[in-house]
Amino acid sequence: MSQITETVRAAIVSTLKAVPGMGVVHDRERYASQQTALQALYVVQTDDGKQLHGWFVRRLGFSAKQWAPRQRLVRTRWQLRGFMALKDETASEIAFDAVIDGVRRAIDVDPTLGGAVFGTSLDDEIGAQLAASGPVMFAGVLCHAADMTLITETLESPDD
């Protein structure tokens, strides 16, 4: 994997970690053979105790086109996937939606991700997009889940 890809991944993770109420943020999808071990990877301490609440970043694909001699524009599509234990009595869906909106705003405020990318847009879409949100079972826990996508643009030479 290129240094540019790793720099962009780290910038996305850093941006996500700065979102209030974000929970744990992993730079890749984490796995464990035991449900309790998987839960532990996504648990955070809150004022009310421990809660399963975490996100991960995955590269889904990329495309490249010639930009200038020995330079190309690479568009990379990223998945930002989050989970939060569902707790109806505390309106956890509202809190989870606030985190989703916080992700969108954080990227809107800094579309270059601290200078790591040329931009975060494609055609008429800018920033992070919410592809899907709804309840799922994750690590044996009923959770809210969100799939967001983010397109980053980087300028790279063939040697990068």
Tab-separated table of N, CA and C in Angstrom:
chain	number	residue	atom	x	y	z
A	1	MET	N	0.842	-1.170	0.000
A	1	MET	CA	0.000	0.000	0.000
A	1	MET	C	0.888	1.234	0.000
A	2	SER	N	0.481	2.234	-0.728
A	2	SER	CA	1.322	3.426	-0.864
A	2	SER	C	1.310	4.280	0.398
A	3	GLN	N	2.361	5.052	0.538
A	3	GLN	CA	2.458	5.984	1.672
A	3	GLN	C	1.319	7.003	1.608
A	4	ILE	N	0.947	7.405	0.407
A	4	ILE	CA	-0.159	8.367	0.265
A	4	ILE	C	-1.445	7.770	0.814
A	5	THR	N	-1.727	6.515	0.485
A	5	THR	CA	-2.938	5.859	0.980
A	5	THR	C	-2.936	5.805	2.500
A	6	GLU	N	-1.809	5.448	3.083
A	6	GLU	CA	-1.724	5.371	4.540
A	6	GLU	C	-1.863	6.754	5.183
A	7	THR	N	-1.318	7.779	4.535
A	7	THR	CA	-1.456	9.150	5.045
A	7	THR	C	-2.924	9.586	5.014
A	8	VAL	N	-3.609	9.263	3.932
A	8	VAL	CA	-5.032	9.619	3.817
A	8	VAL	C	-5.846	8.853	4.854
A	9	ARG	N	-5.585	7.561	5.005
A	9	ARG	CA	-6.294	6.757	6.005
A	9	ARG	C	-6.108	7.358	7.402
A	10	ALA	N	-4.880	7.709	7.740
A	10	ALA	CA	-4.599	8.296	9.054
A	10	ALA	C	-5.319	9.638	9.223
A	11	ALA	N	-5.405	10.423	8.158
A	11	ALA	CA	-6.102	11.716	8.235
A	11	ALA	C	-7.604	11.520	8.446
A	12	ILE	N	-8.178	10.520	7.800
A	12	ILE	CA	-9.605	10.230	8.007
A	12	ILE	C	-9.842	9.808	9.448
A	13	VAL	N	-9.013	8.899	9.949
A	13	VAL	CA	-9.149	8.434	11.339
A	13	VAL	C	-9.019	9.595	12.309
A	14	SER	N	-8.046	10.462	12.091
A	14	SER	CA	-7.842	11.622	12.961
A	14	SER	C	-9.067	12.544	12.940
A	15	THR	N	-9.626	12.761	11.767
A	15	THR	CA	-10.821	13.599	11.645
A	15	THR	C	-11.984	12.972	12.399
A	16	LEU	N	-12.176	11.676	12.252
A	16	LEU	CA	-13.274	10.998	12.943
A	16	LEU	C	-13.103	11.050	14.462
A	17	LYS	N	-11.882	10.842	14.925
A	17	LYS	CA	-11.640	10.846	16.374
A	17	LYS	C	-11.976	12.191	17.014
A	18	ALA	N	-11.955	13.258	16.243
A	18	ALA	CA	-12.245	14.596	16.777
A	18	ALA	C	-13.743	14.889	16.878
A	19	VAL	N	-14.584	14.013	16.330
A	19	VAL	CA	-16.034	14.232	16.378
A	19	VAL	C	-16.542	13.924	17.785
A	20	PRO	N	-17.267	14.845	18.410
A	20	PRO	CA	-17.792	14.599	19.751
A	20	PRO	C	-18.697	13.363	19.791
A	21	GLY	N	-18.491	12.523	20.802
A	21	GLY	CA	-19.319	11.345	20.986
A	21	GLY	C	-19.037	10.212	20.018
A	22	MET	N	-17.885	10.249	19.350
A	22	MET	CA	-17.579	9.320	18.269
A	22	MET	C	-17.391	7.884	18.726
A	23	GLY	N	-16.879	7.658	19.898
A	23	GLY	CA	-16.561	6.298	20.311
A	23	GLY	C	-15.181	5.907	19.815
A	24	VAL	N	-14.914	4.615	19.770
A	24	VAL	CA	-13.632	4.080	19.312
A	24	VAL	C	-13.564	4.210	17.798
A	25	VAL	N	-12.388	4.561	17.265
A	25	VAL	CA	-12.204	4.626	15.816
A	25	VAL	C	-10.999	3.758	15.445
A	26	HIS	N	-11.253	2.773	14.565
A	26	HIS	CA	-10.184	1.887	14.095
A	26	HIS	C	-9.809	2.251	12.669
A	27	ASP	N	-8.547	2.067	12.328
A	27	ASP	CA	-8.071	2.370	10.976
A	27	ASP	C	-8.345	1.233	9.989
A	28	ARG	N	-9.001	0.200	10.456
A	28	ARG	CA	-9.373	-0.951	9.627
A	28	ARG	C	-10.504	-1.686	10.341
A	29	GLU	N	-11.166	-2.566	9.613
A	29	GLU	CA	-12.208	-3.372	10.253
A	29	GLU	C	-11.538	-4.391	11.155
A	30	ARG	N	-11.969	-4.416	12.398
A	30	ARG	CA	-11.394	-5.335	13.380
A	30	ARG	C	-12.223	-6.609	13.459
A	31	TYR	N	-11.566	-7.729	13.678
A	31	TYR	CA	-12.212	-9.028	13.778
A	31	TYR	C	-11.765	-9.734	15.040
A	32	ALA	N	-12.596	-10.643	15.509
A	32	ALA	CA	-12.244	-11.536	16.608
A	32	ALA	C	-13.125	-12.766	16.488
A	33	SER	N	-12.592	-13.913	16.857
A	33	SER	CA	-13.361	-15.149	16.718
A	33	SER	C	-14.414	-15.300	17.806
A	34	GLN	N	-14.256	-14.624	18.898
A	34	GLN	CA	-15.220	-14.671	20.006
A	34	GLN	C	-16.002	-13.362	20.070
A	35	GLN	N	-17.323	-13.444	20.282
A	35	GLN	CA	-18.136	-12.229	20.350
A	35	GLN	C	-17.672	-11.285	21.448
A	36	THR	N	-17.290	-11.818	22.589
A	36	THR	CA	-16.851	-10.950	23.688
A	36	THR	C	-15.560	-10.208	23.322
A	37	ALA	N	-14.682	-10.873	22.607
A	37	ALA	CA	-13.444	-10.221	22.183
A	37	ALA	C	-13.734	-9.136	21.152
A	38	LEU	N	-14.677	-9.400	20.231
A	38	LEU	CA	-15.065	-8.394	19.244
A	38	LEU	C	-15.730	-7.207	19.932
A	39	GLN	N	-16.617	-7.477	20.877
A	39	GLN	CA	-17.255	-6.388	21.628
A	39	GLN	C	-16.213	-5.505	22.296
A	40	ALA	N	-15.211	-6.126	22.898
A	40	ALA	CA	-14.181	-5.376	23.619
A	40	ALA	C	-13.440	-4.391	22.717
A	41	LEU	N	-13.323	-4.713	21.439
A	41	LEU	CA	-12.646	-3.812	20.509
A	41	LEU	C	-13.445	-2.528	20.253
A	42	TYR	N	-14.741	-2.563	20.532
A	42	TYR	CA	-15.622	-1.442	20.200
A	42	TYR	C	-16.285	-0.818	21.435
A	43	VAL	N	-15.866	-1.186	22.623
A	43	VAL	CA	-16.485	-0.667	23.845
A	43	VAL	C	-15.756	0.582	24.315
A	44	VAL	N	-16.554	1.570	24.735
A	44	VAL	CA	-16.020	2.799	25.321
A	44	VAL	C	-16.632	2.994	26.701
A	45	GLN	N	-15.926	3.724	27.523
A	45	GLN	CA	-16.437	4.080	28.847
A	45	GLN	C	-17.243	5.373	28.727
A	46	THR	N	-18.464	5.370	29.245
A	46	THR	CA	-19.302	6.564	29.243
A	46	THR	C	-19.668	6.912	30.675
A	47	ASP	N	-20.378	8.002	30.851
A	47	ASP	CA	-20.837	8.387	32.193
A	47	ASP	C	-21.767	7.335	32.790
A	48	ASP	N	-22.462	6.592	31.913
A	48	ASP	CA	-23.415	5.567	32.358
A	48	ASP	C	-22.816	4.168	32.390
A	49	GLY	N	-21.524	4.045	32.212
A	49	GLY	CA	-20.882	2.740	32.189
A	49	GLY	C	-20.260	2.468	30.834
A	50	LYS	N	-20.157	1.202	30.492
A	50	LYS	CA	-19.553	0.809	29.223
A	50	LYS	C	-20.621	0.707	28.145
A	51	GLN	N	-20.228	1.096	26.920
A	51	GLN	CA	-21.152	1.035	25.796
A	51	GLN	C	-20.400	0.601	24.542
A	52	LEU	N	-21.011	-0.276	23.762
A	52	LEU	CA	-20.457	-0.633	22.476
A	52	LEU	C	-20.724	0.533	21.535
A	53	HIS	N	-19.651	1.161	21.057
A	53	HIS	CA	-19.786	2.325	20.179
A	53	HIS	C	-18.451	2.547	19.474
A	54	GLY	N	-18.400	2.194	18.205
A	54	GLY	CA	-17.156	2.349	17.482
A	54	GLY	C	-17.332	2.386	15.981
A	55	TRP	N	-16.274	2.770	15.324
A	55	TRP	CA	-16.246	2.950	13.876
A	55	TRP	C	-14.967	2.352	13.306
A	56	PHE	N	-15.008	2.057	12.013
A	56	PHE	CA	-13.784	1.684	11.306
A	56	PHE	C	-13.792	2.305	9.918
A	57	VAL	N	-12.588	2.362	9.325
A	57	VAL	CA	-12.374	2.938	7.999
A	57	VAL	C	-11.861	1.834	7.081
A	58	ARG	N	-12.453	1.716	5.907
A	58	ARG	CA	-12.022	0.720	4.926
A	58	ARG	C	-11.940	1.367	3.542
A	59	ARG	N	-10.887	1.048	2.817
A	59	ARG	CA	-10.784	1.496	1.420
A	59	ARG	C	-11.594	0.529	0.562
A	60	LEU	N	-12.555	1.075	-0.193
A	60	LEU	CA	-13.427	0.255	-1.032
A	60	LEU	C	-12.944	0.135	-2.471
A	61	GLY	N	-12.311	1.176	-2.981
A	61	GLY	CA	-11.860	1.144	-4.362
A	61	GLY	C	-11.238	2.472	-4.749
A	62	PHE	N	-10.679	2.513	-5.961
A	62	PHE	CA	-10.107	3.766	-6.451
A	62	PHE	C	-10.122	3.775	-7.969
A	63	SER	N	-10.002	4.955	-8.509
A	63	SER	CA	-9.833	5.126	-9.954
A	63	SER	C	-8.801	6.227	-10.148
A	64	ALA	N	-8.129	6.182	-11.302
A	64	ALA	CA	-7.084	7.177	-11.577
A	64	ALA	C	-7.238	7.687	-12.999
A	65	LYS	N	-6.908	8.963	-13.179
A	65	LYS	CA	-6.890	9.523	-14.531
A	65	LYS	C	-5.704	10.471	-14.644
A	66	GLN	N	-5.252	10.630	-15.874
A	66	GLN	CA	-4.108	11.519	-16.117
A	66	GLN	C	-4.491	12.947	-15.753
A	67	TRP	N	-3.616	13.612	-15.021
A	67	TRP	CA	-3.866	14.990	-14.583
A	67	TRP	C	-2.909	15.945	-15.286
A	68	ALA	N	-1.656	15.560	-15.306
A	68	ALA	CA	-0.576	16.334	-15.945
A	68	ALA	C	0.517	15.324	-16.281
A	69	PRO	N	1.524	15.742	-17.045
A	69	PRO	CA	2.609	14.793	-17.322
A	69	PRO	C	3.173	14.231	-16.007
A	70	ARG	N	3.246	12.910	-15.920
A	70	ARG	CA	3.750	12.201	-14.732
A	70	ARG	C	2.964	12.509	-13.470
A	71	GLN	N	1.723	12.878	-13.633
A	71	GLN	CA	0.880	13.112	-12.459
A	71	GLN	C	-0.535	12.635	-12.776
A	72	ARG	N	-1.145	11.972	-11.805
A	72	ARG	CA	-2.509	11.502	-11.993
A	72	ARG	C	-3.369	11.893	-10.800
A	73	LEU	N	-4.651	12.030	-11.070
A	73	LEU	CA	-5.639	12.299	-10.029
A	73	LEU	C	-6.232	10.958	-9.628
A	74	VAL	N	-6.060	10.587	-8.367
A	74	VAL	CA	-6.577	9.315	-7.864
A	74	VAL	C	-7.762	9.604	-6.949
A	75	ARG	N	-8.900	9.034	-7.313
A	75	ARG	CA	-10.113	9.147	-6.484
A	75	ARG	C	-10.283	7.823	-5.745
A	76	THR	N	-10.282	7.911	-4.429
A	76	THR	CA	-10.415	6.721	-3.592
A	76	THR	C	-11.741	6.789	-2.854
A	77	ARG	N	-12.457	5.668	-2.872
A	77	ARG	CA	-13.742	5.581	-2.174
A	77	ARG	C	-13.518	4.828	-0.864
A	78	TRP	N	-13.901	5.476	0.229
A	78	TRP	CA	-13.716	4.937	1.573
A	78	TRP	C	-15.067	4.637	2.207
A	79	GLN	N	-15.105	3.596	3.011
A	79	GLN	CA	-16.276	3.293	3.832
A	79	GLN	C	-15.959	3.701	5.261
A	80	LEU	N	-16.867	4.438	5.870
A	80	LEU	CA	-16.796	4.781	7.283
A	80	LEU	C	-17.995	4.062	7.907
A	81	ARG	N	-17.742	3.027	8.683
A	81	ARG	CA	-18.841	2.213	9.229
A	81	ARG	C	-18.824	2.300	10.743
A	82	GLY	N	-19.996	2.602	11.292
A	82	GLY	CA	-20.107	2.764	12.731
A	82	GLY	C	-21.212	1.933	13.337
A	83	PHE	N	-21.033	1.624	14.625
A	83	PHE	CA	-22.007	0.864	15.402
A	83	PHE	C	-22.177	1.524	16.759
A	84	MET	N	-23.378	1.472	17.287
A	84	MET	CA	-23.624	1.929	18.655
A	84	MET	C	-24.754	1.090	19.228
A	85	ALA	N	-24.533	0.545	20.419
A	85	ALA	CA	-25.556	-0.279	21.063
A	85	ALA	C	-26.866	0.493	21.146
A	86	LEU	N	-27.944	-0.177	20.763
A	86	LEU	CA	-29.264	0.441	20.778
A	86	LEU	C	-29.813	0.409	22.201
A	87	LYS	N	-30.244	1.558	22.672
A	87	LYS	CA	-30.834	1.671	24.002
A	87	LYS	C	-32.023	2.615	23.891
A	88	ASP	N	-33.196	2.045	23.672
A	88	ASP	CA	-34.385	2.834	23.369
A	88	ASP	C	-34.718	3.851	24.461
A	89	GLU	N	-34.565	3.476	25.706
A	89	GLU	CA	-34.959	4.375	26.805
A	89	GLU	C	-34.142	5.664	26.854
A	90	THR	N	-32.980	5.687	26.216
A	90	THR	CA	-32.178	6.908	26.183
A	90	THR	C	-32.189	7.567	24.805
A	91	ALA	N	-33.065	7.089	23.913
A	91	ALA	CA	-33.165	7.627	22.550
A	91	ALA	C	-31.802	7.568	21.844
A	92	SER	N	-31.179	6.407	21.916
A	92	SER	CA	-29.840	6.256	21.355
A	92	SER	C	-29.794	6.533	19.850
A	93	GLU	N	-30.896	6.336	19.153
A	93	GLU	CA	-30.902	6.636	17.719
A	93	GLU	C	-30.623	8.119	17.465
A	94	ILE	N	-31.180	8.981	18.309
A	94	ILE	CA	-30.964	10.427	18.165
A	94	ILE	C	-29.483	10.755	18.399
A	95	ALA	N	-28.891	10.144	19.413
A	95	ALA	CA	-27.469	10.378	19.701
A	95	ALA	C	-26.595	9.862	18.557
A	96	PHE	N	-26.945	8.706	18.002
A	96	PHE	CA	-26.169	8.149	16.901
A	96	PHE	C	-26.285	9.034	15.655
A	97	ASP	N	-27.489	9.530	15.374
A	97	ASP	CA	-27.667	10.456	14.254
A	97	ASP	C	-26.821	11.714	14.432
A	98	ALA	N	-26.684	12.176	15.669
A	98	ALA	CA	-25.858	13.359	15.933
A	98	ALA	C	-24.395	13.080	15.593
A	99	VAL	N	-23.933	11.868	15.876
A	99	VAL	CA	-22.552	11.506	15.531
A	99	VAL	C	-22.392	11.464	14.010
A	100	ILE	N	-23.362	10.877	13.324
A	100	ILE	CA	-23.317	10.828	11.849
A	100	ILE	C	-23.229	12.246	11.284
A	101	ASP	N	-24.073	13.143	11.786
A	101	ASP	CA	-24.030	14.533	11.335
A	101	ASP	C	-22.704	15.191	11.694
A	102	GLY	N	-22.140	14.816	12.840
A	102	GLY	CA	-20.838	15.349	13.233
A	102	GLY	C	-19.729	14.935	12.284
A	103	VAL	N	-19.790	13.706	11.785
A	103	VAL	CA	-18.814	13.236	10.798
A	103	VAL	C	-18.913	14.092	9.542
A	104	ARG	N	-20.133	14.277	9.057
A	104	ARG	CA	-20.336	15.078	7.841
A	104	ARG	C	-19.798	16.492	8.033
A	105	ARG	N	-20.127	17.106	9.167
A	105	ARG	CA	-19.669	18.483	9.420
A	105	ARG	C	-18.150	18.562	9.544
A	106	ALA	N	-17.537	17.597	10.211
A	106	ALA	CA	-16.078	17.622	10.398
A	106	ALA	C	-15.358	17.589	9.050
A	107	ILE	N	-15.870	16.821	8.129
A	107	ILE	CA	-15.241	16.744	6.806
A	107	ILE	C	-15.577	17.982	5.988
A	108	ASP	N	-16.784	18.514	6.148
A	108	ASP	CA	-17.145	19.764	5.460
A	108	ASP	C	-16.250	20.917	5.895
A	109	VAL	N	-15.904	20.966	7.174
A	109	VAL	CA	-15.064	22.042	7.718
A	109	VAL	C	-13.638	21.954	7.176
A	110	ASP	N	-13.155	20.727	6.956
A	110	ASP	CA	-11.786	20.532	6.469
A	110	ASP	C	-11.777	19.510	5.337
A	111	PRO	N	-12.221	19.905	4.138
A	111	PRO	CA	-12.326	18.950	3.041
A	111	PRO	C	-10.987	18.425	2.519
A	112	THR	N	-9.883	19.015	2.930
A	112	THR	CA	-8.577	18.479	2.535
A	112	THR	C	-7.996	17.560	3.615
A	113	LEU	N	-8.752	17.346	4.678
A	113	LEU	CA	-8.309	16.478	5.777
A	113	LEU	C	-6.919	16.871	6.263
A	114	GLY	N	-6.780	18.147	6.563
A	114	GLY	CA	-5.505	18.651	7.061
A	114	GLY	C	-4.422	18.711	6.004
A	115	GLY	N	-4.809	18.772	4.751
A	115	GLY	CA	-3.839	18.835	3.666
A	115	GLY	C	-3.431	17.472	3.122
A	116	ALA	N	-4.027	16.402	3.623
A	116	ALA	CA	-3.665	15.051	3.164
A	116	ALA	C	-4.224	14.731	1.782
A	117	VAL	N	-5.293	15.427	1.394
A	117	VAL	CA	-5.918	15.157	0.098
A	117	VAL	C	-6.136	16.453	-0.662
A	118	PHE	N	-6.320	16.318	-1.958
A	118	PHE	CA	-6.622	17.447	-2.838
A	118	PHE	C	-8.044	17.945	-2.582
A	119	GLY	N	-8.949	17.000	-2.279
A	119	GLY	CA	-10.335	17.343	-2.001
A	119	GLY	C	-11.138	16.113	-1.639
A	120	THR	N	-12.398	16.342	-1.236
A	120	THR	CA	-13.307	15.252	-0.873
A	120	THR	C	-14.631	15.475	-1.587
A	121	SER	N	-14.616	15.277	-2.888
A	121	SER	CA	-15.843	15.470	-3.657
A	121	SER	C	-15.794	14.640	-4.923
A	122	LEU	N	-16.956	14.439	-5.488
A	122	LEU	CA	-17.067	13.778	-6.779
A	122	LEU	C	-18.318	14.316	-7.448
A	123	ASP	N	-18.138	14.920	-8.584
A	123	ASP	CA	-19.254	15.520	-9.320
A	123	ASP	C	-19.995	16.495	-8.412
A	124	ASP	N	-21.268	16.244	-8.147
A	124	ASP	CA	-22.028	17.191	-7.326
A	124	ASP	C	-22.097	16.774	-5.854
A	125	GLU	N	-21.460	15.671	-5.473
A	125	GLU	CA	-21.453	15.242	-4.077
A	125	GLU	C	-20.188	15.746	-3.400
A	126	ILE	N	-20.364	16.326	-2.215
A	126	ILE	CA	-19.212	16.804	-1.459
A	126	ILE	C	-19.193	16.140	-0.095
A	127	GLY	N	-18.016	15.888	0.410
A	127	GLY	CA	-17.862	15.366	1.761
A	127	GLY	C	-18.370	13.947	1.934
A	128	ALA	N	-18.686	13.613	3.187
A	128	ALA	CA	-19.153	12.268	3.535
A	128	ALA	C	-20.631	12.130	3.200
A	129	GLN	N	-20.985	10.975	2.660
A	129	GLN	CA	-22.367	10.678	2.282
A	129	GLN	C	-22.866	9.523	3.144
A	130	LEU	N	-24.089	9.618	3.623
A	130	LEU	CA	-24.706	8.524	4.369
A	130	LEU	C	-25.359	7.583	3.366
A	131	ALA	N	-24.821	6.369	3.254
A	131	ALA	CA	-25.354	5.388	2.306
A	131	ALA	C	-26.500	4.589	2.921
A	132	ALA	N	-26.387	4.273	4.218
A	132	ALA	CA	-27.421	3.490	4.892
A	132	ALA	C	-27.269	3.632	6.394
A	133	SER	N	-28.409	3.533	7.086
A	133	SER	CA	-28.422	3.569	8.536
A	133	SER	C	-29.604	2.744	9.017
A	134	GLY	N	-29.378	1.928	10.040
A	134	GLY	CA	-30.465	1.115	10.574
A	134	GLY	C	-29.953	0.131	11.596
A	135	PRO	N	-30.868	-0.609	12.219
A	135	PRO	CA	-30.468	-1.561	13.258
A	135	PRO	C	-29.838	-2.822	12.672
A	136	VAL	N	-28.839	-3.346	13.376
A	136	VAL	CA	-28.158	-4.596	13.014
A	136	VAL	C	-27.747	-5.318	14.295
A	137	MET	N	-27.459	-6.599	14.171
A	137	MET	CA	-26.809	-7.331	15.256
A	137	MET	C	-25.313	-7.263	14.985
A	138	PHE	N	-24.557	-6.800	15.960
A	138	PHE	CA	-23.101	-6.711	15.825
A	138	PHE	C	-22.484	-7.251	17.098
A	139	ALA	N	-21.655	-8.255	16.971
A	139	ALA	CA	-20.986	-8.884	18.119
A	139	ALA	C	-22.002	-9.343	19.164
A	140	GLY	N	-23.156	-9.791	18.683
A	140	GLY	CA	-24.193	-10.282	19.589
A	140	GLY	C	-24.993	-9.201	20.280
A	141	VAL	N	-24.863	-7.951	19.831
A	141	VAL	CA	-25.543	-6.817	20.459
A	141	VAL	C	-26.408	-6.123	19.407
A	142	LEU	N	-27.647	-5.785	19.769
A	142	LEU	CA	-28.496	-5.012	18.865
A	142	LEU	C	-27.951	-3.586	18.825
A	143	CYS	N	-27.609	-3.128	17.628
A	143	CYS	CA	-26.932	-1.841	17.463
A	143	CYS	C	-27.562	-1.001	16.371
A	144	HIS	N	-27.324	0.290	16.452
A	144	HIS	CA	-27.515	1.174	15.310
A	144	HIS	C	-26.261	0.982	14.455
A	145	ALA	N	-26.417	1.050	13.144
A	145	ALA	CA	-25.261	0.963	12.261
A	145	ALA	C	-25.400	2.021	11.185
A	146	ALA	N	-24.274	2.536	10.749
A	146	ALA	CA	-24.263	3.512	9.656
A	146	ALA	C	-23.132	3.170	8.714
A	147	ASP	N	-23.432	3.277	7.436
A	147	ASP	CA	-22.421	3.163	6.390
A	147	ASP	C	-22.344	4.504	5.693
A	148	MET	N	-21.193	5.132	5.810
A	148	MET	CA	-20.956	6.393	5.125
A	148	MET	C	-19.864	6.165	4.090
A	149	THR	N	-19.914	6.922	3.012
A	149	THR	CA	-18.858	6.851	2.016
A	149	THR	C	-18.204	8.219	1.891
A	150	LEU	N	-16.947	8.176	1.540
A	150	LEU	CA	-16.168	9.391	1.361
A	150	LEU	C	-15.260	9.180	0.163
A	151	ILE	N	-15.288	10.114	-0.770
A	151	ILE	CA	-14.393	10.083	-1.918
A	151	ILE	C	-13.272	11.085	-1.652
A	152	THR	N	-12.030	10.606	-1.692
A	152	THR	CA	-10.895	11.521	-1.556
A	152	THR	C	-10.174	11.598	-2.888
A	153	GLU	N	-9.604	12.757	-3.163
A	153	GLU	CA	-8.814	12.970	-4.372
A	153	GLU	C	-7.385	13.308	-3.980
A	154	THR	N	-6.455	12.587	-4.553
A	154	THR	CA	-5.039	12.870	-4.318
A	154	THR	C	-4.336	12.999	-5.664
A	155	LEU	N	-3.334	13.837	-5.695
A	155	LEU	CA	-2.481	13.948	-6.879
A	155	LEU	C	-1.247	13.099	-6.619
A	156	GLU	N	-0.973	12.164	-7.537
A	156	GLU	CA	0.121	11.233	-7.335
A	156	GLU	C	0.940	11.110	-8.609
A	157	SER	N	2.211	10.793	-8.413
A	157	SER	CA	3.064	10.484	-9.563
A	157	SER	C	3.111	8.959	-9.675
A	158	PRO	N	3.527	8.434	-10.830
A	158	PRO	CA	3.601	6.973	-10.972
A	158	PRO	C	4.538	6.320	-9.955
A	159	ASP	N	5.442	7.081	-9.383
A	159	ASP	CA	6.403	6.530	-8.423
A	159	ASP	C	5.852	6.467	-6.999
A	160	ASP	N	4.720	7.118	-6.737
A	160	ASP	CA	4.156	7.146	-5.371
A	160	ASP	C	3.595	5.804	-4.958
